[in-house]
Coordinates of C-alpha atoms and ligand atoms in Angstrom, one line a residue:
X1 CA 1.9 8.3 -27.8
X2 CA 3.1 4.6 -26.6
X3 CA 6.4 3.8 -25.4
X4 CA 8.1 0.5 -25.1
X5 CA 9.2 0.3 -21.5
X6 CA 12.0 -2.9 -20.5
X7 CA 12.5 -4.9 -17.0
X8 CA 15.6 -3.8 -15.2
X9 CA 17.8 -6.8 -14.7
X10 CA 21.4 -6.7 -13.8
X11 CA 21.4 -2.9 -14.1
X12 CA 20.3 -3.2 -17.7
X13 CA 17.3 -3.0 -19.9
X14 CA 15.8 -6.2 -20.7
X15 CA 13.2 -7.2 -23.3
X16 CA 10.6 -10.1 -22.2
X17 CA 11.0 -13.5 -24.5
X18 CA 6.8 -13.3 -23.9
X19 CA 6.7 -10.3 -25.5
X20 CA 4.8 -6.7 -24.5
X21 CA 1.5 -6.1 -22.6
X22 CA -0.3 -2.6 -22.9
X23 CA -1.0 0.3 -20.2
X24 CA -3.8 2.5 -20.5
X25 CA -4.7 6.4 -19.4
X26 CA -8.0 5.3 -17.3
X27 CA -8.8 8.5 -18.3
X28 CA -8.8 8.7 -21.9
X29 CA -8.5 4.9 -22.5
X30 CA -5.8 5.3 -24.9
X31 CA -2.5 3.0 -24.6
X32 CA 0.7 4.9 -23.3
X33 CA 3.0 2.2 -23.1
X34 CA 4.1 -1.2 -24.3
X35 CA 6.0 -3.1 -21.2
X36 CA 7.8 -6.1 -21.1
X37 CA 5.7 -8.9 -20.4
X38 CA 8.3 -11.0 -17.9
X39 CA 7.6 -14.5 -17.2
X40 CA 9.9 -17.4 -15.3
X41 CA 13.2 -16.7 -17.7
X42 CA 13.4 -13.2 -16.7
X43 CA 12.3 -13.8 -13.5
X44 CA 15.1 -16.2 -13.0
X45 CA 17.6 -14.0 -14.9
X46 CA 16.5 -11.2 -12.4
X47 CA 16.7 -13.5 -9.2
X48 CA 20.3 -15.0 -10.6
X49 CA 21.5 -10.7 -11.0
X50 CA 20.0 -10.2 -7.4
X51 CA 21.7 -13.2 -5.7
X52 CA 25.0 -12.5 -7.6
X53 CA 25.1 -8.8 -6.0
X54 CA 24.1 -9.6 -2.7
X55 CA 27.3 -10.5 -0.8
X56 CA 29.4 -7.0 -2.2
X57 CA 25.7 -5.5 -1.0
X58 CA 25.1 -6.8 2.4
X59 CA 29.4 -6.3 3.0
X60 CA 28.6 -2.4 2.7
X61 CA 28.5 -0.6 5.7
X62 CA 25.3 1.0 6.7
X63 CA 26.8 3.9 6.5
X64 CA 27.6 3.4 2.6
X65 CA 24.1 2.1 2.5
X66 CA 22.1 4.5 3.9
X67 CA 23.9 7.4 1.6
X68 CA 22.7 5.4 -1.6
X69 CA 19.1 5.1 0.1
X70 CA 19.7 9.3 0.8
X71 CA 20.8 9.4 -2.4
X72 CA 18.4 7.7 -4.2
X73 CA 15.5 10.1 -2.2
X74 CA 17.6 13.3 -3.8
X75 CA 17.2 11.3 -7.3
X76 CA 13.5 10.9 -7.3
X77 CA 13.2 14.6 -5.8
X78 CA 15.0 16.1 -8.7
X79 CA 12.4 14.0 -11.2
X80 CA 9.4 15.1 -8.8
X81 CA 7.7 16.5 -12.2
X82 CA 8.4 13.8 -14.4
X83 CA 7.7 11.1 -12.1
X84 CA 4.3 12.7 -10.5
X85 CA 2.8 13.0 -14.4
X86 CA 4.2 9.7 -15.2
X87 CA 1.8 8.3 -12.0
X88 CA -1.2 10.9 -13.0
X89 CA -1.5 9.2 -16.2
X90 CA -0.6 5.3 -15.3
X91 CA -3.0 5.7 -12.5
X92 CA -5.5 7.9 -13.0
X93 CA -5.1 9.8 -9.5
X94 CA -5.2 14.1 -9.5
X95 CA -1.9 15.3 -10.1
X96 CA -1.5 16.8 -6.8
X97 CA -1.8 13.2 -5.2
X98 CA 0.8 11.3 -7.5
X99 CA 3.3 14.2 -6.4
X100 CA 2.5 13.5 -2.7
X101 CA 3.4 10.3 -4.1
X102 CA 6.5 11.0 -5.1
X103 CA 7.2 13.3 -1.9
X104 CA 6.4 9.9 0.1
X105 CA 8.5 7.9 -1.7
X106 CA 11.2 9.9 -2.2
X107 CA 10.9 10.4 1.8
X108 CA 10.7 6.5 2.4
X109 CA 14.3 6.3 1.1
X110 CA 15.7 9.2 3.0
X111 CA 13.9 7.9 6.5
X112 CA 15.3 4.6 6.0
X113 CA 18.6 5.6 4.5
X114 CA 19.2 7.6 7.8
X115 CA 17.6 4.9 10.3
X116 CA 19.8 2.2 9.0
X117 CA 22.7 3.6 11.1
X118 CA 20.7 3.1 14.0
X119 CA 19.9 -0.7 14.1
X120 CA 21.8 -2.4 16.6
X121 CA 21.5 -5.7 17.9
X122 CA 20.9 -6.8 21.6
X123 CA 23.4 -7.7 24.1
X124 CA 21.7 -10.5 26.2
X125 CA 23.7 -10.6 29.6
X126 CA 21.1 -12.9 32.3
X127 CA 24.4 -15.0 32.4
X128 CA 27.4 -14.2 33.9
X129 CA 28.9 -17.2 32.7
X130 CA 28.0 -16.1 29.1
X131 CA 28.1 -13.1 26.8
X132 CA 25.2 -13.0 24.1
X133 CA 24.2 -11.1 21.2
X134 CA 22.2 -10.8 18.4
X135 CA 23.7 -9.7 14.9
X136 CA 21.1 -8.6 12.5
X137 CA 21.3 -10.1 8.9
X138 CA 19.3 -9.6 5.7
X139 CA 17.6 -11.9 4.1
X140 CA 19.4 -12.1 1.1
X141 CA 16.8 -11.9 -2.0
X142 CA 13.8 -10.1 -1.3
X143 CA 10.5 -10.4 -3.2
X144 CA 8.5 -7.9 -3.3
X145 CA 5.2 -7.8 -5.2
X146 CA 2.7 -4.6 -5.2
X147 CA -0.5 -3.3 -6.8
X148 CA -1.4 -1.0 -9.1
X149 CA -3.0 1.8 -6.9
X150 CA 0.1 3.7 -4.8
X151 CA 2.7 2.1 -7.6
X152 CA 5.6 4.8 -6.9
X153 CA 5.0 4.9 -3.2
X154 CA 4.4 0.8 -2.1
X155 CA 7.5 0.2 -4.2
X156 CA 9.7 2.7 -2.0
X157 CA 7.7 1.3 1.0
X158 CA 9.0 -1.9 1.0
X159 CA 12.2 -1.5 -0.9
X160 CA 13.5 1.0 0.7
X161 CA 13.6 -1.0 4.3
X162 CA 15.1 -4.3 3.1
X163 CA 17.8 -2.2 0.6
X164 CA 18.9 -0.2 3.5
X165 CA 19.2 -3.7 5.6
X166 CA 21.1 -4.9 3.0
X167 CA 19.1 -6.9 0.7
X168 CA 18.9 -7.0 -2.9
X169 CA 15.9 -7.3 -4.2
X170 CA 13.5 -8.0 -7.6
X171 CA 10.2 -6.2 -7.7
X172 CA 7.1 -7.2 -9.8
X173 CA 4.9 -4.1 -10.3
X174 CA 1.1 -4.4 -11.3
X175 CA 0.2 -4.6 -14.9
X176 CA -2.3 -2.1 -14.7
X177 CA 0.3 0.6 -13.3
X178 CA 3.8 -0.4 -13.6
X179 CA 5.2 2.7 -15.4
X180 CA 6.6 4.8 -12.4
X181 CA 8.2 1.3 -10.5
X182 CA 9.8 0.8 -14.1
X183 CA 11.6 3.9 -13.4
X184 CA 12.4 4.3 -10.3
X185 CA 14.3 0.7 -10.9
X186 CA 16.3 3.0 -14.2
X187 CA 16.7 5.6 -11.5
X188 CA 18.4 3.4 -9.2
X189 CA 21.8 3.5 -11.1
X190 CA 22.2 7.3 -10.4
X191 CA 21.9 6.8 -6.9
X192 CA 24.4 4.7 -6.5
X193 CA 22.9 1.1 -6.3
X194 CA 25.1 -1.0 -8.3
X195 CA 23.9 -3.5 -10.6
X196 CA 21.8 -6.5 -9.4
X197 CA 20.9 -4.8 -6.0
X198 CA 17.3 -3.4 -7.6
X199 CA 15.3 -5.3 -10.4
X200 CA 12.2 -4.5 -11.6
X201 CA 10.4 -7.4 -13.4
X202 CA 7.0 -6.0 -14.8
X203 CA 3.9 -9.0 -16.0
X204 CA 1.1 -10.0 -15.1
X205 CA 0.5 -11.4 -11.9
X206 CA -0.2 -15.1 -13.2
X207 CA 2.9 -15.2 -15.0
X208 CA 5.8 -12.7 -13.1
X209 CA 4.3 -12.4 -10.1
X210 CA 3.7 -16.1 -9.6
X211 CA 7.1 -17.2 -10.8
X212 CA 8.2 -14.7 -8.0
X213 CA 6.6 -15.7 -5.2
X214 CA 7.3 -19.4 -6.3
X215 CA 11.1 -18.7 -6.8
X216 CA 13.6 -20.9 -4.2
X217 CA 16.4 -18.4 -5.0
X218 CA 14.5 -15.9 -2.3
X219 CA 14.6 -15.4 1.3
X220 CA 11.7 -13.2 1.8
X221 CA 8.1 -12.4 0.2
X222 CA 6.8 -8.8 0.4
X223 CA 3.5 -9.0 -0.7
X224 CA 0.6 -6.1 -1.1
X225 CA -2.3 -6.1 -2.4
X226 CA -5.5 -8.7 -2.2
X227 CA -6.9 -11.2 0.0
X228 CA -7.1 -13.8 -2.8
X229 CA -4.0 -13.3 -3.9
X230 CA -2.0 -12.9 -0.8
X231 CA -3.5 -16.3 0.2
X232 CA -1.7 -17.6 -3.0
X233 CA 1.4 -15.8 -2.9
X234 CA 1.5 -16.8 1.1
X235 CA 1.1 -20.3 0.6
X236 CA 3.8 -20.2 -2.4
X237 CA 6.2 -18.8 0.0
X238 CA 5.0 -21.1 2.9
X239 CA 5.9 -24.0 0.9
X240 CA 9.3 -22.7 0.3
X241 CA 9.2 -21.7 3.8
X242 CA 10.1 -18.1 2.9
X243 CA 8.8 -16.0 5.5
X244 CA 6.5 -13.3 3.9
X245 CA 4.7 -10.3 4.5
X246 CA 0.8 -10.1 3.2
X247 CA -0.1 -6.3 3.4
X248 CA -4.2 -7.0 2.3
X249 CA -7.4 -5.1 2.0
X250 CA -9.6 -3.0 4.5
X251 CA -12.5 -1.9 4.7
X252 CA -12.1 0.8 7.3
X253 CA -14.9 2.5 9.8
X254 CA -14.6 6.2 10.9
X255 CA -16.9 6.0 14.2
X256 CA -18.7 9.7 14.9
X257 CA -19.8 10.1 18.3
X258 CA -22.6 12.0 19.0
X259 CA -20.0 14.9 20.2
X260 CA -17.6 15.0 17.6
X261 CA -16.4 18.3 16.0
X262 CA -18.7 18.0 12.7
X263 CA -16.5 20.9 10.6
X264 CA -13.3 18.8 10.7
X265 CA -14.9 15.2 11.0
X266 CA -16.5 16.0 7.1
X267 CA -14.2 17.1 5.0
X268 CA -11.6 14.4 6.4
X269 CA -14.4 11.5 6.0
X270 CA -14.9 12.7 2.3
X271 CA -11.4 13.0 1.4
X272 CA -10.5 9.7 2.4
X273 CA -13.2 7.8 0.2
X274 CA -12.3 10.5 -2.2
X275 CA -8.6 10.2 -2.4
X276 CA -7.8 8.0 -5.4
X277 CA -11.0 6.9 -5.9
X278 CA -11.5 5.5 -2.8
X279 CA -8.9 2.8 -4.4
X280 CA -6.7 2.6 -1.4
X281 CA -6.4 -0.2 1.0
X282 CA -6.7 2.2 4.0
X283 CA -9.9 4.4 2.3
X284 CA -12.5 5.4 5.0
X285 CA -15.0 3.2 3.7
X286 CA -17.6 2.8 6.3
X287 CA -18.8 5.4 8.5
X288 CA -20.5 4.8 11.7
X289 CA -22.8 7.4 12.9
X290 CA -24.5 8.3 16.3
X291 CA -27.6 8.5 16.4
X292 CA -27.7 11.9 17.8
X293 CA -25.4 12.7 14.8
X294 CA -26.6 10.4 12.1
X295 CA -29.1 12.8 9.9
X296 CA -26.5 15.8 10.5
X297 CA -23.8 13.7 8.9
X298 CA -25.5 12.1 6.4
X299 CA -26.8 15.7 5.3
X300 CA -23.1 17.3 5.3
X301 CA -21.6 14.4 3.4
X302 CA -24.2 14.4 0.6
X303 CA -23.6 18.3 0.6
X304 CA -19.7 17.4 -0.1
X305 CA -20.2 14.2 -2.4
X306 CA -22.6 16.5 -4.5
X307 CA -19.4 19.4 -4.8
X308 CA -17.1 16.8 -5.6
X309 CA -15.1 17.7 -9.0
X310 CA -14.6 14.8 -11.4
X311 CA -11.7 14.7 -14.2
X312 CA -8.5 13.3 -15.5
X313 CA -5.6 13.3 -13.4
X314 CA -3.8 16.2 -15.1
X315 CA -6.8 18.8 -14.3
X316 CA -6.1 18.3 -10.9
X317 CA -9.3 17.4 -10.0
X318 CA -10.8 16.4 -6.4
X319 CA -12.0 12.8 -8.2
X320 CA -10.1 11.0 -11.2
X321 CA -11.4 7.5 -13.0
X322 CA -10.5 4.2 -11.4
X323 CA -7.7 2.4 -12.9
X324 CA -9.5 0.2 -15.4
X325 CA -12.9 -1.4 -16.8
X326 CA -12.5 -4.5 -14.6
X327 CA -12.3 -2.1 -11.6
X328 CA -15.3 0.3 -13.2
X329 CA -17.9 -2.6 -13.6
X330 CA -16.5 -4.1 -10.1
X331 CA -17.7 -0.9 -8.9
X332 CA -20.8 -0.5 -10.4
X333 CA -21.9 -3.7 -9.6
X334 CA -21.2 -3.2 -6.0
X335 CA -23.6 0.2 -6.5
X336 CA -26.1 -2.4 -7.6
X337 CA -26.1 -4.7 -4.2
X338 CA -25.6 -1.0 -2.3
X339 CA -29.1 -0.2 -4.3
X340 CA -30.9 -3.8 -3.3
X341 CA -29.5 -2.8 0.4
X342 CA -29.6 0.3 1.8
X343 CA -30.8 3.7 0.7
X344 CA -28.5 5.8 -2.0
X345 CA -28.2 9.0 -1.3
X346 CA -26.2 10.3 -4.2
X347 CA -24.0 8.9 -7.0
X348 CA -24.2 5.8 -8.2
X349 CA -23.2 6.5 -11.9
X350 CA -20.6 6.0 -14.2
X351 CA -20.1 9.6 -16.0
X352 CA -20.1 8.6 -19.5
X353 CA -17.7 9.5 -22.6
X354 CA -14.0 7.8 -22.4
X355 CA -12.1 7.1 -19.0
X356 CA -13.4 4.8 -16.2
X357 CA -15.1 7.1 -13.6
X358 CA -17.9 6.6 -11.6
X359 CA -19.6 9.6 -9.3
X360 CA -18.9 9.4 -5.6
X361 CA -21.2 7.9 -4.3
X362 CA -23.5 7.3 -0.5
X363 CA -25.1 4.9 0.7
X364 CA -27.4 5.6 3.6
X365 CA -28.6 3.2 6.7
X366 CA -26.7 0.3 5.5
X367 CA -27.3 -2.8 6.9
X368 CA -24.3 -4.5 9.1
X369 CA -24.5 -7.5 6.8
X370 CA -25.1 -6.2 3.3
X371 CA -22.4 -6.8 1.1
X372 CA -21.4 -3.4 0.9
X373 CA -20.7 -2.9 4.5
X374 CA -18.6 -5.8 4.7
X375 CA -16.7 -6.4 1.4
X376 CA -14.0 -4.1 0.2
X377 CA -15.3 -1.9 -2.7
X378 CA -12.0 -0.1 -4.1
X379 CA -14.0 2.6 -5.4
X380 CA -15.4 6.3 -4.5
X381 CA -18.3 4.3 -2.6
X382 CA -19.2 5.3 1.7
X383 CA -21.7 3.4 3.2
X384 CA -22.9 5.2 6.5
X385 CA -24.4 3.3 9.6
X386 CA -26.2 4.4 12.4
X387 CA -25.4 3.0 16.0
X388 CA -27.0 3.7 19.7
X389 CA -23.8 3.0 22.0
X390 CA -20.2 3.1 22.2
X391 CA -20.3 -0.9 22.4
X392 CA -22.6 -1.2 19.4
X393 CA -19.8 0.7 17.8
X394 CA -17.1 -1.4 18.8
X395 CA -18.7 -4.4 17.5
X396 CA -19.7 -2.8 14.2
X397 CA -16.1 -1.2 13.2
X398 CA -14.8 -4.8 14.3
X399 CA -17.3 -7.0 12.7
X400 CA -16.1 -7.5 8.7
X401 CA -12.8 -9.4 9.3
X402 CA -10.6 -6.8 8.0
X403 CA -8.5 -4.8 10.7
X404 CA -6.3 -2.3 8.6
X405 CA -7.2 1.5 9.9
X406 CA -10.3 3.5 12.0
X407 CA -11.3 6.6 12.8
X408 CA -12.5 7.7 16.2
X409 CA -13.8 11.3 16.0
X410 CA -15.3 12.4 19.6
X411 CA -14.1 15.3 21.6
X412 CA -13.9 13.2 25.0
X413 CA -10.6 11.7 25.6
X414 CA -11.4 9.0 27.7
X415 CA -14.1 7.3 25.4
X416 CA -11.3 8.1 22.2
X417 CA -9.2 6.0 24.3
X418 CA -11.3 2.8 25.3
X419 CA -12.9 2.6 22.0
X420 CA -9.1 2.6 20.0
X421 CA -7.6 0.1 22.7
X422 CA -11.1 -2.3 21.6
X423 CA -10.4 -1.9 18.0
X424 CA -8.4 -5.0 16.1
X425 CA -6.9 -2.4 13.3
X426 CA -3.5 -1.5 12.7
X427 CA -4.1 1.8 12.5
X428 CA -6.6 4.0 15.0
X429 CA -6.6 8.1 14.4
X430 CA -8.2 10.4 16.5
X431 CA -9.9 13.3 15.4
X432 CA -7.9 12.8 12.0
X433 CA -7.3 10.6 9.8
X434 CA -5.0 9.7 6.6
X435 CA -4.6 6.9 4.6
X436 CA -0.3 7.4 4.6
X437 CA 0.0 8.9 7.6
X438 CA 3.9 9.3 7.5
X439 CA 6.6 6.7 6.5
X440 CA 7.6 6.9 10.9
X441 CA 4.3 5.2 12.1
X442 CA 4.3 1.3 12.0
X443 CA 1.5 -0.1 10.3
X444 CA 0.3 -3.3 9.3
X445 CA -3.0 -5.1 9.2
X446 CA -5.1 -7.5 11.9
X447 CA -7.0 -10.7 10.2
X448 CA -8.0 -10.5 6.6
X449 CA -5.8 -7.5 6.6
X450 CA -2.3 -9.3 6.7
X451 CA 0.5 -9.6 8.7
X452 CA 3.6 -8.6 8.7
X453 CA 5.0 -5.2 9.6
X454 CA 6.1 -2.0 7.1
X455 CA 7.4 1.8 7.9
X456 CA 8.2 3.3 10.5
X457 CA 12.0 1.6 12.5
X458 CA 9.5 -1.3 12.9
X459 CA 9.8 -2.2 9.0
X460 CA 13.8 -3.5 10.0
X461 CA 12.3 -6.9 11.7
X462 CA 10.7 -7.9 8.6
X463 CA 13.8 -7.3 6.7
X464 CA 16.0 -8.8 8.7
X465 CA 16.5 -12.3 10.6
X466 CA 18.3 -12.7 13.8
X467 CA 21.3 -14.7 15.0
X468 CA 22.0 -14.6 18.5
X469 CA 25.7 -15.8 19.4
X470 CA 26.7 -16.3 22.9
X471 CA 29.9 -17.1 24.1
X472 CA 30.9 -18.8 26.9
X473 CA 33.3 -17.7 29.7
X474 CA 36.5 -18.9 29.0
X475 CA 37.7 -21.7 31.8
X476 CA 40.8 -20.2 33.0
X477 CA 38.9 -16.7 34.2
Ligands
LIG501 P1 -4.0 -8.0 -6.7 O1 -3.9 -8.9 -5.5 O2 -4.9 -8.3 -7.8 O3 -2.5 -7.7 -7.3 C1 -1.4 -7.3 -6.6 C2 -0.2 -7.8 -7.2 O4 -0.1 -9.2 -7.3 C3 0.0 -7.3 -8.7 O5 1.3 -7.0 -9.0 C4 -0.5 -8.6 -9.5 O6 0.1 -8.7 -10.8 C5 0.1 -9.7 -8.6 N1 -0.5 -11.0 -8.8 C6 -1.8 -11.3 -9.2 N2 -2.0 -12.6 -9.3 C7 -0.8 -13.2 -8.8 C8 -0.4 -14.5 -8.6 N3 -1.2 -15.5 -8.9 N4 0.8 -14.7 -8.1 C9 1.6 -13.7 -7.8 N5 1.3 -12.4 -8.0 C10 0.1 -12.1 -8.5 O7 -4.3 -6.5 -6.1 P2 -4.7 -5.2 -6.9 O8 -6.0 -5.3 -7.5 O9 -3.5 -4.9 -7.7 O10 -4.7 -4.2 -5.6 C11 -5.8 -3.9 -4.9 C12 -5.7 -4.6 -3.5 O11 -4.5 -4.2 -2.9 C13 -6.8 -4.2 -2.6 O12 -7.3 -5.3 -1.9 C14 -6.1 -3.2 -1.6 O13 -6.7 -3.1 -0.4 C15 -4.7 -3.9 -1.5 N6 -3.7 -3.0 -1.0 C16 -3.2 -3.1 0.3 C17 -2.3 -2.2 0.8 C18 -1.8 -2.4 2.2 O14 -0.8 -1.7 2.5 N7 -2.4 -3.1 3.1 C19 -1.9 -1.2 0.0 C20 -2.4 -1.0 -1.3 C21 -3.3 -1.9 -1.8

């Protein structure tokens, strides 16, 4: 049954004047919610509530802020349930995955709530003439603009740093998956957050999102999701200069050596192309195989792809649907390139009757410069290819302009070592791999992959700006 769901605005629920958009269950197709479609007047409105609650806000003490960023973890733990089936059926994602979700976002706000009493300054003392240090500020109004595929989790990602650092902030969710931010901004008030410090503006990107990132009343852009449209957000905020943060795409290589540990390299590989529908910026997406490995691999992976169990979300499935039509047939016309390309292996379907899925599928002795070894799929689609040398490798897992994550699976150290410190990706696992990989480690993309930090104690620099004040030794000493 469909709900009508408001923006948060100055603590309160706020129709749009534009009126309501509709969310679907990929799954079933059906609309579950009408959501306020927020353009420039509620934007502004949220912007004006945000600005008006930022000097009480940044005057806390950490100490008071990092208890309502604790707190605010212990609200979203005790709605685990509610808020894990609200992202199975926004998103489409098994339920087991939206409540790791939820588990990571709830644990974004207690990391950060408890870090926040931990950033200092630096005393600078090179002079002895002179006393310096630097005093951390916040920005003032953060921006923060996110996708549609981790909605719950990117939106504790990047509010949960700049809230504990003392910003207020307005976040525009994705149309296609907004339910979950929508609540966590109604949450907010039980934690503790008083009015104006979290807003929750949901649109479409055209109309929210680009009032947002065009907006003069903020100091700082937190943007995730594509290259095209972090190049337009980027250069609304450049003109503004706003500094921003463009957390992009990837299109990520696990590299199998010929020695690597088979039994563990497989059912990771599969699981990250698997996870979401391979609809995550950090999904395994390429593999790069040996060739003393390359058939073995190719043979287990089909094996897995072929076991794979397909579903809707709340059936807890290994694979649910991708998050709408748009994304389907972007999908499925990728499979038709992958088909012109390379050799498929299995997959390569949509499974018919309602819902948006689409098989896993493998692509076999892919070309370097097909399209679907280069450009980002977003969809339950690996493309495996074979190299002769460690260098080849290198060059391969560097070669698409993206830099976001790899994988290095060998069981010789020293090689694991050299090939990670060649690879231009923000993220390089060894003998593992995960696409969240814990709210401590700092991550952020090279090239097409953005720039800009989150997680991790890291995530404080990009929420706050530096003044360095030095005194000078007074004349009579
Ligand atoms: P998208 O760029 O289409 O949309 C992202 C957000 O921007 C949405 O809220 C959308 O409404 C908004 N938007 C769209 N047009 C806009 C405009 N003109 N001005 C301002 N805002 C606008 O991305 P998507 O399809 O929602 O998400 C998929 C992409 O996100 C993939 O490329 C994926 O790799 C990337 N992603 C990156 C990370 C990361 O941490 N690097 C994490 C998750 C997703």
């Amino acid at each position: 049954m469909s709900e009508r769901r408001c923006a948060v605005i100055g603590g309160a629920a706020r129709a749009a004047a534009g009126g309501w958009f509709t969310v679907v269950d990929p799954a079933t197709e059906a609309v579950i919610a009408e959501v306020a479609r927020c353009a420039a007047a509620e934007v502004d409105a949220a912007v004006d509530a945000a600005t008006a609650a930022s000097p009480r806000w940044r005057r806390r003490t950490a100490a008071e802020r990092g208890r309502i960023c604790r707190a605010m973890a212990e609200v979203l733990g005790a709605h685990r349930a509610e808020l894990a089936e609200l992202e199975c059926r926004d998103t489409g994602k098994p339920l087991r995955q939206a409540d790791a979700d939820v588990t990571a976002a709830a644990r974004y706000f207690e990391f950060y709530g408890a870090a926040i009493e931990a950033l200092y300054g630096q005393t600078v003392m090179s002079d002895p003439d002179r006393v310096a240090f630097t005093v951390l500020n916040p920005h003032g109004v953060s921006a923060h603009i996110i996708p549609w595929n981790y909605p719950l989790q990117l939106a504790a990602r990047t509010l949960a740093p700049a809230l504990a650092a003392g910003n207020t902030c307005v976040l525009k969710p994705a149309e296609d998956a907004p339910l979950t931010p929508l609540r966590l901004g109604e949450l907010a008030a039980q934690a503790g957050f008083p009015p104006g410090v979290v807003n929750v503006v949901p649109g479409l990107g055209t109309e929210a999102g680009a009032a947002l990132a065009q907006h003069r009343g903020i100091g700082h852009l937190a943007f995730t999701g594509s290259v095209p449209v972090g190049r337009q957000v980027g250069a609304a905020a450049a003109r503004n200069i706003v500094p921003s943060m463009l957390e992009l795409g990837g299109k990520s290589p696990q590299i199998v050596f010929g020695d690597a540990d088979l039994d563990r390299a497989v059912p990771t590989i599969t699981a990250s192309i698997i996870e979401h529908a391979g609809q995550n910026c950090s999904a395994g997406s390429r593999v790069l195989a040996h060739q003393d490995v390359h058939a073995e691999l190719a043979r287990r992976l089909a094996g897995r792809f072929a076991a794979v169990i397909i579903g809707p979300g709340h059936a807890d499935p290994d694979l649910g649907p991708l998050i709408s039509t748009r994304q389907r047939d972007r999908v499925l016309e990728y499979i038709d390139a992958g088909r012109r390309e390379a050799r498929l292996v299995t997959g390569g379907e949509p499974v018919p009757g309602p819902g948006f899925f689409v098989r896993p599928t493998l692509f076999d002795d892919v070309p370097p410069q097909a399209r679907i070894a280069r450009e980002e799929i977003f969809g339950p689609v690996l493309c495996v290819l074979p190299f002769r040398s460690a260098a080849e490798a290198v060059s391969l897992a560097n070669g698409t302009g993206y830099g976001l994550s790899a994988g290095i699976w060998t069981a010789d150290a020293g090689l694991a070592f050299a090939v990670a410190g060649e690879l231009r990706a923000g993220h390089v696992f060894i003998n593992g791999y995960s696409a969240a990989a814990g709210v401590e480690l700092p991550f952020g993309g090279y090239g097409q992959s953005g720039y800009g930090g989150e997680k991790g104690f890291a995530a404080f620099g990009e929420y706050t700006r530096t003044t360095t004040i030095a005194v000078g030794r007074p004349a009579q000493l």
